[in-house]
C-alpha positions as a printed Julia matrix, in Angstrom:
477×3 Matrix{Float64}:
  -1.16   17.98    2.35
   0.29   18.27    5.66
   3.53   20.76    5.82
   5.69   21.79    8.62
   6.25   25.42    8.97
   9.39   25.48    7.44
   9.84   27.66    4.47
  11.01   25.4     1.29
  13.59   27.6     0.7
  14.89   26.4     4.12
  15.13   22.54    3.61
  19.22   22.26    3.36
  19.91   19.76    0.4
  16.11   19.15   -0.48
  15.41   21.78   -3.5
  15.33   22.42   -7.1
  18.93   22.88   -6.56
  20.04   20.24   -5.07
  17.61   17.27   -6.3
  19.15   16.06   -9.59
  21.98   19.19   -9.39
  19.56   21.78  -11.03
  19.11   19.84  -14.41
  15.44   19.17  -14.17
  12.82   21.95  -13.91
   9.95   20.36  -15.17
   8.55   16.61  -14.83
   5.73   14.99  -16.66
   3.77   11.8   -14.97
   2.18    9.14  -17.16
  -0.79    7.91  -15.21
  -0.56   10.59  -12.4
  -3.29    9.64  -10.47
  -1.5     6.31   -9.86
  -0.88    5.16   -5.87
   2.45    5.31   -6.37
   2.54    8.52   -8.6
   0.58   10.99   -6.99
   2.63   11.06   -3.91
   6.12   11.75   -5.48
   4.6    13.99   -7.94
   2.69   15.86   -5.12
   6.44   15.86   -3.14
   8.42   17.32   -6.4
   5.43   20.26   -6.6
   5.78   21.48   -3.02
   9.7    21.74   -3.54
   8.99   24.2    -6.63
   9.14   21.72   -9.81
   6.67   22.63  -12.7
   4.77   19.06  -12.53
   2.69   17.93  -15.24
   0.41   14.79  -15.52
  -1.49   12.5   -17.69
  -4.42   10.0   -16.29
  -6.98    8.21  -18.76
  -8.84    8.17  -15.52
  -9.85   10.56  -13.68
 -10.06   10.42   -9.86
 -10.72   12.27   -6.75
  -6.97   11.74   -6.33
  -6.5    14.08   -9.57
  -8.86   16.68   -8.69
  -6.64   17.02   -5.37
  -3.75   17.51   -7.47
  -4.88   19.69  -10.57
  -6.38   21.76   -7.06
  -2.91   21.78   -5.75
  -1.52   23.77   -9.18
  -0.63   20.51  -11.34
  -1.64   20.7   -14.46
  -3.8    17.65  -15.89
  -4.66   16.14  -19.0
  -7.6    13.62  -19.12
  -6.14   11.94  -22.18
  -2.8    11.14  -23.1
  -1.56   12.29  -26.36
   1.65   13.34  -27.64
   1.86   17.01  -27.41
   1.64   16.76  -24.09
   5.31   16.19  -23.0
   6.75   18.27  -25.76
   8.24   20.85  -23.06
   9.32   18.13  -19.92
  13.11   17.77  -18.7
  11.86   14.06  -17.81
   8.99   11.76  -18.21
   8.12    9.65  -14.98
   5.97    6.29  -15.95
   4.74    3.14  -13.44
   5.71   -0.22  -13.97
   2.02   -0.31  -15.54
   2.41    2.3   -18.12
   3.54    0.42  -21.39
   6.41    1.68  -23.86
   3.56    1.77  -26.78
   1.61    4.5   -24.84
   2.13    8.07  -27.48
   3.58   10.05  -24.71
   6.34    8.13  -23.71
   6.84    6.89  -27.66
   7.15   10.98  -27.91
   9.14   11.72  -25.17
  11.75    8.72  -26.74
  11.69   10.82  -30.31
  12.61   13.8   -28.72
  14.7    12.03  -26.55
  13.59   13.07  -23.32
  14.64   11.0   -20.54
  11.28    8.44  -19.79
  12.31    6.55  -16.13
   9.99    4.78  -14.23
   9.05    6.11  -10.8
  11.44    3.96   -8.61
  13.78    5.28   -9.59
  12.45    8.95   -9.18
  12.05    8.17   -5.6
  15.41    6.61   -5.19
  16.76    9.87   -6.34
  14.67   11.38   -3.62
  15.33    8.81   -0.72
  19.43    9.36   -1.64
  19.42   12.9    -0.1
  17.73   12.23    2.9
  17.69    9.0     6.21
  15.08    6.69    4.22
  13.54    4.32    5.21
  12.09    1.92    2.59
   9.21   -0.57    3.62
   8.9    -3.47    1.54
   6.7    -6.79    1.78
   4.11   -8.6     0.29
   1.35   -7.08    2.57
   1.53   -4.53    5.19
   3.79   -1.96    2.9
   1.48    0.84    2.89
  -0.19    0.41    6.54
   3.46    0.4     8.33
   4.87    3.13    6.21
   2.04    5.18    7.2
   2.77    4.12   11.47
   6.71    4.85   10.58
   5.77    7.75    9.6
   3.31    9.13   12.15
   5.6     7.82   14.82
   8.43   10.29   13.31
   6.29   13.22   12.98
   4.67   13.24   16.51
   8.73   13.25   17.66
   8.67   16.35   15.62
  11.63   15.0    13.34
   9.75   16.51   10.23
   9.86   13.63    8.02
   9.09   13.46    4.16
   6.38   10.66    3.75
   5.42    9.13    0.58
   3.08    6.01    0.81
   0.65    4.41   -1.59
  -2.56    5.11    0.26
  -4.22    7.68    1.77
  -3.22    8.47    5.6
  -6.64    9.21    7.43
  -4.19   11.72   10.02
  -3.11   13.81    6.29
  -5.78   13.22    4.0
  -3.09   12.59    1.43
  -0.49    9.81    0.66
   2.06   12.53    0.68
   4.19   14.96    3.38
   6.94   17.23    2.76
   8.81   17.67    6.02
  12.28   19.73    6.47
  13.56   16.71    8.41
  16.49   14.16    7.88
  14.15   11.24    7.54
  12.6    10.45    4.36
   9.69    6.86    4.73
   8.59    5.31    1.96
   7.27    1.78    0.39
   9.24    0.43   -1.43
   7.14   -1.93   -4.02
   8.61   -5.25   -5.48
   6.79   -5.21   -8.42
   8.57   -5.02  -11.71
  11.99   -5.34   -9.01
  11.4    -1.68   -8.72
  12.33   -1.68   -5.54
  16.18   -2.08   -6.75
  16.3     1.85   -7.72
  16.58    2.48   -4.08
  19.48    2.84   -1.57
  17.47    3.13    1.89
  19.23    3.54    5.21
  16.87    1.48    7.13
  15.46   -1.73    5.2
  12.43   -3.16    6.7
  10.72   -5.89    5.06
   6.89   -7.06    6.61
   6.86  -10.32    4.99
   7.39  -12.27    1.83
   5.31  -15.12   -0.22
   4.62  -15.83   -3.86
   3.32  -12.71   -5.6
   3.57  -10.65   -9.03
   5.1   -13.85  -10.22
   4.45  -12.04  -13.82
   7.41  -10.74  -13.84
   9.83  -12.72  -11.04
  10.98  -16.04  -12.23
   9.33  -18.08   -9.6
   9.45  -17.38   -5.9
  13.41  -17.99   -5.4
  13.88  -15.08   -8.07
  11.62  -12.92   -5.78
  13.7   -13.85   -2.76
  16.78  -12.96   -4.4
  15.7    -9.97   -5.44
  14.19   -8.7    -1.55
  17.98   -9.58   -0.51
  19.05   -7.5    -3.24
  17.06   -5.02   -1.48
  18.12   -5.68    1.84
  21.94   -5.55    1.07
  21.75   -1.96   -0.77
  21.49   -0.84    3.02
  24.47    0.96    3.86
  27.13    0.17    6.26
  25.92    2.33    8.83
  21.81    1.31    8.38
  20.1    -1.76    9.28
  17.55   -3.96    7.99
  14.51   -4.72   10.1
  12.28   -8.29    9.13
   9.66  -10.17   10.61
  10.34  -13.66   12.87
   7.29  -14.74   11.93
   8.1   -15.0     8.44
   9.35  -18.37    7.3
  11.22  -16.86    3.68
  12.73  -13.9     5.54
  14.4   -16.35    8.54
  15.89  -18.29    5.28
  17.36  -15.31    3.54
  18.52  -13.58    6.99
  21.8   -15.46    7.32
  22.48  -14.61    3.79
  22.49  -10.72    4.95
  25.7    -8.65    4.89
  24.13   -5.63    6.91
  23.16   -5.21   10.54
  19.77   -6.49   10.95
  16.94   -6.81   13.92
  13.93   -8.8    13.89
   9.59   -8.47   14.8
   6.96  -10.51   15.32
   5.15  -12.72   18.1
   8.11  -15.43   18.53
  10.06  -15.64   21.43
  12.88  -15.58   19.22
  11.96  -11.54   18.03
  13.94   -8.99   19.19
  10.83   -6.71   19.29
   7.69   -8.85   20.41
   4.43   -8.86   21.63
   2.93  -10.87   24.06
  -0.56  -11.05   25.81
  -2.14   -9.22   22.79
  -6.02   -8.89   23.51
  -8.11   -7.85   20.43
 -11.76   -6.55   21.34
 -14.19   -3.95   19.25
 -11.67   -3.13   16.28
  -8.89   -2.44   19.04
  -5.9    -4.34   19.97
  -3.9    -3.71   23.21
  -0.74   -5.73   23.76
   2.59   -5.65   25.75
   5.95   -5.04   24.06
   9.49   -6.57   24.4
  12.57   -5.77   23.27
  14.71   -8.91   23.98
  14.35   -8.88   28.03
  13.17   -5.62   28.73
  10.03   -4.34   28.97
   9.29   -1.48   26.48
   5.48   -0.97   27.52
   2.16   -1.42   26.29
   1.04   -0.46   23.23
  -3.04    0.36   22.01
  -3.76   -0.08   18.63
  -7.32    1.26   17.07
  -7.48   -0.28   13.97
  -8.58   -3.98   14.11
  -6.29   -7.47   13.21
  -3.21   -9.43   14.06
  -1.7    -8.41   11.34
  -1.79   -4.92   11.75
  -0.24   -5.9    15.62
   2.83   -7.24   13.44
   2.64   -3.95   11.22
   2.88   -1.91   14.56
   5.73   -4.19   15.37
   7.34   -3.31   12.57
   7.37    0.25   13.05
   7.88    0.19   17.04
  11.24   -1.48   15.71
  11.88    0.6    13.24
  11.77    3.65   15.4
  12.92    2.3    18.8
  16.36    2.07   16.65
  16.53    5.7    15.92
  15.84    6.73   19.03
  12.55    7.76   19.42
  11.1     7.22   23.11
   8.82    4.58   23.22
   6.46    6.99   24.93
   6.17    9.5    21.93
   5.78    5.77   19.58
   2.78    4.51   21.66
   1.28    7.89   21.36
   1.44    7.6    17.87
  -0.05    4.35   17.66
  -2.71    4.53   19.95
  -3.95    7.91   17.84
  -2.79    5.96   14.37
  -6.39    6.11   12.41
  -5.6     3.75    9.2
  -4.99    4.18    5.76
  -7.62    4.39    3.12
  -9.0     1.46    1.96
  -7.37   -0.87    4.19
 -10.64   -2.13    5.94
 -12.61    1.34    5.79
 -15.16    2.21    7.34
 -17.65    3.41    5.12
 -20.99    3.75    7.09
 -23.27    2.15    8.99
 -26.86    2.3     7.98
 -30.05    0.51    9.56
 -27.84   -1.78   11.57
 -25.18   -2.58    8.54
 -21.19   -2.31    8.14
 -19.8    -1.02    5.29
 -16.13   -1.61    4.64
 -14.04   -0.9     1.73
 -10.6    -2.98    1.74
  -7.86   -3.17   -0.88
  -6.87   -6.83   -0.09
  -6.54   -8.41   -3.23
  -3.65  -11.65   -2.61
  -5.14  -14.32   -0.93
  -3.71  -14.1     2.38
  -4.94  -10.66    2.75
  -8.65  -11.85    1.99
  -8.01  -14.47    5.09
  -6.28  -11.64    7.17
  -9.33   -9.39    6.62
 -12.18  -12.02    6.46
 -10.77  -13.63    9.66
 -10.85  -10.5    11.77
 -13.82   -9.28   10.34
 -15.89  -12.57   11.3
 -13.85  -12.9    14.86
 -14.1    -8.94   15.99
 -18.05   -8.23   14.39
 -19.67  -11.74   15.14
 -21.8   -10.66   11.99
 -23.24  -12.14    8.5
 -20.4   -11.3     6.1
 -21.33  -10.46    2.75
 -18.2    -9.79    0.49
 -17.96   -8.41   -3.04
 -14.63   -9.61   -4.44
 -12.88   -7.96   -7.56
  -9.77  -10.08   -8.46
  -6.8    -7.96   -9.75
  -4.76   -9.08  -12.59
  -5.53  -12.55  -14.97
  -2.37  -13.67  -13.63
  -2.93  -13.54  -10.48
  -6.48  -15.32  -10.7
  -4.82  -17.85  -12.91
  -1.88  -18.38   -9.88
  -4.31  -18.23   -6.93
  -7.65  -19.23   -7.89
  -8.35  -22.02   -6.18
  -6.5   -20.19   -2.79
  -8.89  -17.29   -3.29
 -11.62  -20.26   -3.26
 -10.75  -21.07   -0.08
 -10.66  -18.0     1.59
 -13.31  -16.25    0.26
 -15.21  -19.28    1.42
 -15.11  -17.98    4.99
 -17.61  -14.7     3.97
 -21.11  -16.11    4.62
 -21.64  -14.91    1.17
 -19.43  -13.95   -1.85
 -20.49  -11.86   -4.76
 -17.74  -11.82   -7.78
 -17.12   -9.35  -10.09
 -15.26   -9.66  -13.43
 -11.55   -9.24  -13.11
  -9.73   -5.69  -13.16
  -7.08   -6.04  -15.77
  -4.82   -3.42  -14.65
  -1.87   -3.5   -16.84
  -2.7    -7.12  -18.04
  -3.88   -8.29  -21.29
  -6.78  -11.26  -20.73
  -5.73  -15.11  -20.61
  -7.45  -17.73  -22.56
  -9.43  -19.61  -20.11
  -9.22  -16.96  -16.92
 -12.1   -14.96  -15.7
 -13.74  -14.88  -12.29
 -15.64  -17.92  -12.57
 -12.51  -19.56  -12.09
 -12.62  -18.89   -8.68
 -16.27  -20.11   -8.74
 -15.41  -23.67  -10.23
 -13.29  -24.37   -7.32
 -15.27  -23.23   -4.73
 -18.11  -25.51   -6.72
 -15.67  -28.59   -6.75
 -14.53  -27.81   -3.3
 -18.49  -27.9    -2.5
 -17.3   -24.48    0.05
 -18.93  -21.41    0.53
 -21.71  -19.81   -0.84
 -20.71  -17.76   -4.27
 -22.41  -16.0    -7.28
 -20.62  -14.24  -10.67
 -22.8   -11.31  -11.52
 -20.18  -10.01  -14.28
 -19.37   -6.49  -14.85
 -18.77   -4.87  -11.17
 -22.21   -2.42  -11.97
 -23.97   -5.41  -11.45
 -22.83   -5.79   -7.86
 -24.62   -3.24   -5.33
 -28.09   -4.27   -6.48
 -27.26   -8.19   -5.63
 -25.57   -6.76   -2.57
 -29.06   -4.57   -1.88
 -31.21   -7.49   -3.11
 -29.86   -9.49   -0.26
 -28.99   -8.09    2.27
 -30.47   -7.02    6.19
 -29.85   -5.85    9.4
 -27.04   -6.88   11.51
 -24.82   -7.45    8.01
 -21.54   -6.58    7.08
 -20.67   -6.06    3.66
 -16.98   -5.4     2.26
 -16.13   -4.19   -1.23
 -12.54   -6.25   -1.69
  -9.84   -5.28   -4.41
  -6.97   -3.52   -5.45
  -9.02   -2.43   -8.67
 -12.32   -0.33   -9.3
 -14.33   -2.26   -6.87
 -14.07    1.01   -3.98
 -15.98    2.77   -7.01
 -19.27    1.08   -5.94
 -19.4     1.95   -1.98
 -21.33    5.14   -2.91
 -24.16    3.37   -4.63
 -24.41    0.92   -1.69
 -24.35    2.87    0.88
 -27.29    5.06   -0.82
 -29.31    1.71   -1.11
 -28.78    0.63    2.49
 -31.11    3.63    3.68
 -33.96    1.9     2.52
 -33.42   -1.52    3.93
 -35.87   -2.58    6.85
């Protein structure tokens, strides 16, 4: 956890006191160990809350928290909420689960965690990054950027920051960063000052009547920006130039067209690195060096050069920040490198992630790919299986693992091998279905050799098998 040296009883209008008016003491989080949960509920404990938590599974991510002073319970059963002012759940957690169906007979308040962090992003500057991809990645720059200018921002992102070891900060700042996730609308429970918005395409179409419903709903977003904020969106982004005239806020734009406000040109990507120039309309801003590998984290870095180029933060102190910026867990981590093999662990899981990484990975490490792909959700396999066909298609080899249900109940009809029909009717790529995901590093060991790199993919329990290859790789010739 990375704190300022401010004393919490010395954050004006950030306290027990002030946050909800003094009503709530004590908060209970369903599924605590959640990438959305953990960070608010690590916040709320650092500003003196008594913060209790529930996860069916537990994590390193828990044992940081439980070693922070939360209390929590490896199964979820009644009793435990008995005592809470409120009940925080994710989109994922489902009304049938015994703690929340307790928490409603006692009548205890049960929201979902948007709207917890709305309630936190209303008493500070926030700044909410939404998006298909890139959320978590340019909240994390945003807020780097915004610490190095020693404004002591709050962060709260759904990843781990390599710079705080956590996905949380508690700053004594004006500025509060945060993602702001789409799914379930949840994004709606928040008010942000600054709107910035990476990108938008089809997604979580489970619970968004088609992809015009989504795009109403991220200019819903967009116009809860207040008078006196902005909204910040990517050029490059065909949805987001459609919806822009439809804005009734101030609003700036990214990306790599001449058109952008805030561009890049003569971007050179060597070795994981990226160095390009940066424009804002006609004048020359500087050049920027970026250490973690890919276009798209170029546009990410975009986004947050915009971002805080508006509130005034010298360009110098931004490119600082960037240059030093080390990644966010699981977003194309490196893992190790044994006998002359990569290991990455990536959390791309939406098919134009798995071409964003695959792409880069093939064009920077001119190296046999070998990826082991966990689709998340049945809906989203049923959607985008024969897209994730495609892609996957440009790993030298692909194994697949049986898909992580998440919240989902199966589909009749859906499973991995989906995926592998396509590819098989598509005659692409070179793919194999080994089942259950424990199945997976000894295929991976089985085949593979020196000069190799191999990527665990998915937003799911796939990262859970790194370990066991990484062990293997020692004894590969």
């Amino acid at each position: 956890m990375h704190l300022d040296c401010t004393p919490i009883e010395q954050i004006e209008n950030f306290g027990c006191e002030t946050i909800m008016f003094g009503k709530i003491k004590k908060l209970y989080f369903v599924g605590i160990g959640g990438a959305g949960m953990s960070g608010i509920a690590e916040i709320l404990h650092n500003l003196g809350y008594t913060i209790k938590g529930s996860d069916n599974s537990p994590s390193s991510v828990t044992e940081y928290l439980h070693n922070l002073g939360i209390t929590i319970y490896n199964e979820q059963i009644a009793d435990n909420v008995s005592d809470a002012d409120v009940v925080v759940i994710s989109s994922a957690i489902s009304k049938d689960n015994p703690e929340v169906k307790k928490a409603n007979e006692l009548g205890i308040p049960v929201i979902k965690r948007a709207e917890m962090l709305g309630e936190l992003m209303r008493l500070k500057f926030s700044i909410g990054v939404a998006g298909t991809h890139g959320k978590t990645s340019t909240t994390s720059m945003i807020g780097r950027i915004v610490q190095l200018a020693d404004l002591k921002p709050t962060i709260i992102v759904g990843g781990i920051v390599a710079e705080l070891g956590t996905g949380a900060s508690l700053g004594s700042g004006d500025y509060l960063i945060a993602e702001a996730d789409e799914y379930d609308k949840s994004f709606l429970a928040m008010y942000p000052s600054i709107a910035v918005i990476t990108n938008l395409e089809a997604d979580h179409l489970d619970c968004y009547d088609g992809l015009e419903d989504l795009k109403n709903s991220f200019l819903s977003f967009m116009n809860r920006v207040p008078f006196y904020g902005s909204v910040i969106l990517s050029a490059d982004d065909e949805n987001l130039m459609k919806l822009r005239p439809h804005l009734n806020r101030p609003s700036s734009t990214f990306g790599f067209t001449v058109e952008s406000d805030y561009r890049a040109v003569n971007v050179k990507s060597a070795n994981g690195q990226s160095v390009f120039s940066v424009y804002h309309n006609e004048d020359l801003l500087g050049e920027a060096v970026l250490n973690v590998p890919g276009r798209y984290n170029v546009s990410n870095a975009l986004a947050a050069i915009a971002t805080c180029h508006q509130i005034e933060i010298p360009f110098e102190v931004i490119a600082d920040a960037l240059r030093q910026f080390k990644g966010v867990g699981r977003r194309f981590e490196r893992v190790a490198e044994i006998n002359d093999i990569l290991l990455f662990d990536d959390y791309a899981h939406h098919p134009t992630e798995v071409k964003a990484t695959l792409e880069m990975a093939k064009n920077e490490y001119k190296r046999r790919i070998i990826v082991v792909f966990q689709p998340h959700l049945f809906s989203r396999t049923k959607e985008f299986a024969e897209k994730f066909a495609e892609v996957l298609a440009i790993a030298d080899k692909c194994i697949l693992t049986d898909i992580y249900p998440a919240r989902e109940k199966p589909i009749e009809g859906v499973t991995s091998e989906l995926i592998l029909k396509y590819a098989n009717e598509m005659k692409i790529g070179d793919f194999e279905y080994v089942g259950k995901k424990r199945n997976a590093p000894d295929k991976v060991l089985e085949i593979a050799q020196s000069g190799d790199l191999i990527i665990t993919m998915g937003a799911g329990s796939i990262t859970h098998i790194k370990n066991e290859i990484s062990e293997g790789l020692h004894i590969i010739d």
